[in-house]
Amino acid sequence: GFFTFSLFDAQAWLARDFIMGRYEVPNATGMVEYDDMMCKKCDDLEKYGGHEYDHYCIDFQGNYLKELIELTDYPTFSVDGVKELFNEWEHHKHGEGGGIMTFRDNSYTSVITGNRSPRLTDKEGNIVLWKDAMAETVESFGLWDTYKGNVRVK
């Protein structure tokens, strides 16, 4: 899944609202109708092949997340912006010039902060490819000036 955490989080907010009496679940007929509609949407995704399938899954999950957000006071953010990022990410993974070993070498702009993620670099500022970043240290993520070992120096 693409929106896994956000979906679980928004679903938890809806469950909270039900427990607190702020959300009333539909009647049995309404639940069956909604479930049938969602199952049909899922079944419809199967008609797409290859990488097109991933893009339709991104739209499906993003649209469901927007629906959940509208039902609660879950903090809003640009779900459509995240869908664009996931589609760009998928293009880097499968598109021309991309690949499973290179798509992580790209950086993306946060829809929350507007900050672009930095490229992995070594201490001299040379770009390090994801596949070559084997150490799991703060230094390997370009934080050598912020941490010494596991101790924050700034």
Short mmCIF file of C-alpha atoms in Angstrom, two decimals:
data_model
loop_
_atom_site.label_atom_id
_atom_site.label_comp_id
_atom_site.label_asym_id
_atom_site.label_seq_id
_atom_site.Cartn_x
_atom_site.Cartn_y
_atom_site.Cartn_z
CA GLY A 1 0.00 0.00 0.00
CA PHE A 2 0.98 3.59 -0.51
CA PHE A 3 -0.97 5.42 2.21
CA THR A 4 -0.74 2.63 4.79
CA PHE A 5 0.08 4.66 7.91
CA SER A 6 -2.18 7.58 7.03
CA LEU A 7 -5.09 5.23 6.32
CA PHE A 8 -4.69 3.36 9.61
CA ASP A 9 -4.33 6.67 11.43
CA ALA A 10 -7.45 8.24 9.85
CA GLN A 11 -9.43 5.03 10.42
CA ALA A 12 -8.42 5.17 14.10
CA TRP A 13 -9.71 8.76 14.32
CA LEU A 14 -13.04 7.61 12.86
CA ALA A 15 -13.20 4.71 15.36
CA ARG A 16 -12.43 7.21 18.15
CA ASP A 17 -15.26 9.44 16.95
CA PHE A 18 -17.65 6.47 16.94
CA ILE A 19 -16.65 5.51 20.49
CA MET A 20 -17.10 9.11 21.64
CA GLY A 21 -20.53 9.35 19.98
CA ARG A 22 -19.46 11.89 17.34
CA TYR A 23 -19.90 9.53 14.39
CA GLU A 24 -22.84 7.26 13.74
CA VAL A 25 -22.24 4.22 11.59
CA PRO A 26 -24.63 3.71 8.69
CA ASN A 27 -27.43 1.20 9.05
CA ALA A 28 -26.87 -2.37 7.85
CA THR A 29 -28.16 -1.61 4.35
CA GLY A 30 -25.91 1.44 4.07
CA MET A 31 -22.87 -0.59 5.21
CA VAL A 32 -23.56 -3.33 2.66
CA GLU A 33 -24.03 -0.77 -0.13
CA TYR A 34 -20.80 1.00 0.79
CA ASP A 35 -18.89 -2.28 1.06
CA ASP A 36 -20.23 -3.42 -2.34
CA MET A 37 -19.19 -0.10 -3.90
CA MET A 38 -15.68 -0.31 -2.43
CA CYS A 39 -15.30 -3.96 -3.49
CA LYS A 40 -16.33 -3.02 -7.04
CA LYS A 41 -13.73 -0.24 -7.07
CA CYS A 42 -11.09 -2.75 -5.92
CA ASP A 43 -12.19 -5.28 -8.55
CA ASP A 44 -12.03 -2.55 -11.21
CA LEU A 45 -8.36 -1.98 -10.35
CA GLU A 46 -7.58 -5.50 -11.56
CA LYS A 47 -8.31 -4.55 -15.18
CA TYR A 48 -5.21 -2.38 -15.25
CA GLY A 49 -1.89 -4.02 -15.93
CA GLY A 50 1.72 -3.21 -15.26
CA HIS A 51 2.64 0.12 -13.80
CA GLU A 52 -0.74 1.62 -14.68
CA TYR A 53 -2.17 -0.53 -11.86
CA ASP A 54 0.06 1.20 -9.29
CA HIS A 55 -1.14 4.65 -10.38
CA TYR A 56 -4.80 3.64 -10.07
CA CYS A 57 -4.11 2.12 -6.64
CA ILE A 58 -2.55 5.43 -5.55
CA ASP A 59 -5.70 7.27 -6.65
CA PHE A 60 -7.99 4.72 -4.98
CA GLN A 61 -6.16 4.83 -1.66
CA GLY A 62 -5.74 8.61 -1.73
CA ASN A 63 -9.44 9.14 -2.47
CA TYR A 64 -10.41 6.82 0.39
CA LEU A 65 -8.08 8.73 2.72
CA LYS A 66 -9.69 12.04 1.70
CA GLU A 67 -13.09 10.52 2.46
CA LEU A 68 -11.94 9.49 5.95
CA ILE A 69 -10.42 12.92 6.62
CA GLU A 70 -13.71 14.61 5.68
CA LEU A 71 -15.56 12.47 8.26
CA THR A 72 -13.32 13.51 11.17
CA ASP A 73 -11.20 16.33 12.48
CA TYR A 74 -8.07 14.53 11.25
CA PRO A 75 -5.40 17.12 10.36
CA THR A 76 -5.75 18.06 6.72
CA PHE A 77 -2.90 18.02 4.24
CA SER A 78 -2.64 17.85 0.48
CA VAL A 79 -3.58 14.25 -0.23
CA ASP A 80 -3.57 15.12 -3.94
CA GLY A 81 -0.02 16.42 -3.51
CA VAL A 82 1.00 13.13 -1.90
CA LYS A 83 -0.68 11.24 -4.76
CA GLU A 84 1.47 13.26 -7.18
CA LEU A 85 4.59 12.38 -5.18
CA PHE A 86 3.72 8.68 -5.15
CA ASN A 87 3.11 8.78 -8.92
CA GLU A 88 6.46 10.50 -9.43
CA TRP A 89 8.08 7.89 -7.18
CA GLU A 90 6.47 5.09 -9.23
CA HIS A 91 7.75 6.73 -12.44
CA HIS A 92 11.26 6.81 -10.97
CA LYS A 93 10.89 3.16 -10.04
CA HIS A 94 9.53 1.91 -13.38
CA GLY A 95 9.89 4.73 -15.90
CA GLU A 96 12.51 5.35 -18.52
CA GLY A 97 15.89 5.85 -16.89
CA GLY A 98 14.56 4.60 -13.56
CA GLY A 99 14.80 1.30 -11.86
CA ILE A 100 14.38 -0.67 -8.70
CA MET A 101 17.97 0.09 -7.67
CA THR A 102 17.90 3.80 -8.50
CA PHE A 103 14.50 5.25 -7.60
CA ARG A 104 15.60 5.89 -3.99
CA ASP A 105 18.35 8.21 -5.26
CA ASN A 106 15.76 10.92 -5.97
CA SER A 107 14.57 13.54 -3.52
CA TYR A 108 11.06 14.84 -3.04
CA THR A 109 9.35 17.90 -1.59
CA SER A 110 7.23 17.46 1.53
CA VAL A 111 3.60 18.51 1.11
CA ILE A 112 3.58 19.38 4.82
CA THR A 113 6.73 21.51 5.18
CA GLY A 114 7.56 22.40 1.59
CA ASN A 115 11.14 21.27 2.24
CA ARG A 116 12.89 19.11 -0.31
CA SER A 117 14.62 16.05 1.10
CA PRO A 118 18.39 16.22 0.75
CA ARG A 119 20.34 13.81 -1.42
CA LEU A 120 22.60 11.42 0.43
CA THR A 121 26.13 12.83 0.43
CA ASP A 122 29.41 12.00 2.02
CA LYS A 123 31.29 14.43 4.28
CA GLU A 124 32.88 16.10 1.25
CA GLY A 125 29.47 16.71 -0.34
CA ASN A 126 29.73 13.99 -2.99
CA ILE A 127 26.44 12.27 -3.80
CA VAL A 128 26.18 8.74 -2.41
CA LEU A 129 23.88 6.34 -4.23
CA TRP A 130 21.29 4.60 -2.09
CA LYS A 131 22.65 1.16 -2.99
CA ASP A 132 26.08 2.21 -1.69
CA ALA A 133 24.83 3.71 1.60
CA MET A 134 25.37 0.55 3.63
CA ALA A 135 26.04 2.04 7.06
CA GLU A 136 23.13 2.74 9.38
CA THR A 137 24.71 5.69 11.12
CA VAL A 138 23.75 9.34 11.31
CA GLU A 139 26.92 10.10 9.37
CA SER A 140 25.74 7.96 6.45
CA PHE A 141 22.67 10.21 6.21
CA GLY A 142 24.71 13.40 6.05
CA LEU A 143 24.29 14.32 9.71
CA TRP A 144 27.99 14.25 10.65
CA ASP A 145 27.82 17.87 11.79
CA THR A 146 24.74 17.28 13.97
CA TYR A 147 25.71 14.08 15.75
CA LYS A 148 28.88 12.49 16.98
CA GLY A 149 27.99 8.84 17.23
CA ASN A 150 24.57 8.91 18.84
CA VAL A 151 25.10 12.16 20.76
CA ARG A 152 23.59 15.37 19.37
CA VAL A 153 26.21 18.13 19.19
CA LYS A 154 24.00 20.95 17.87
#
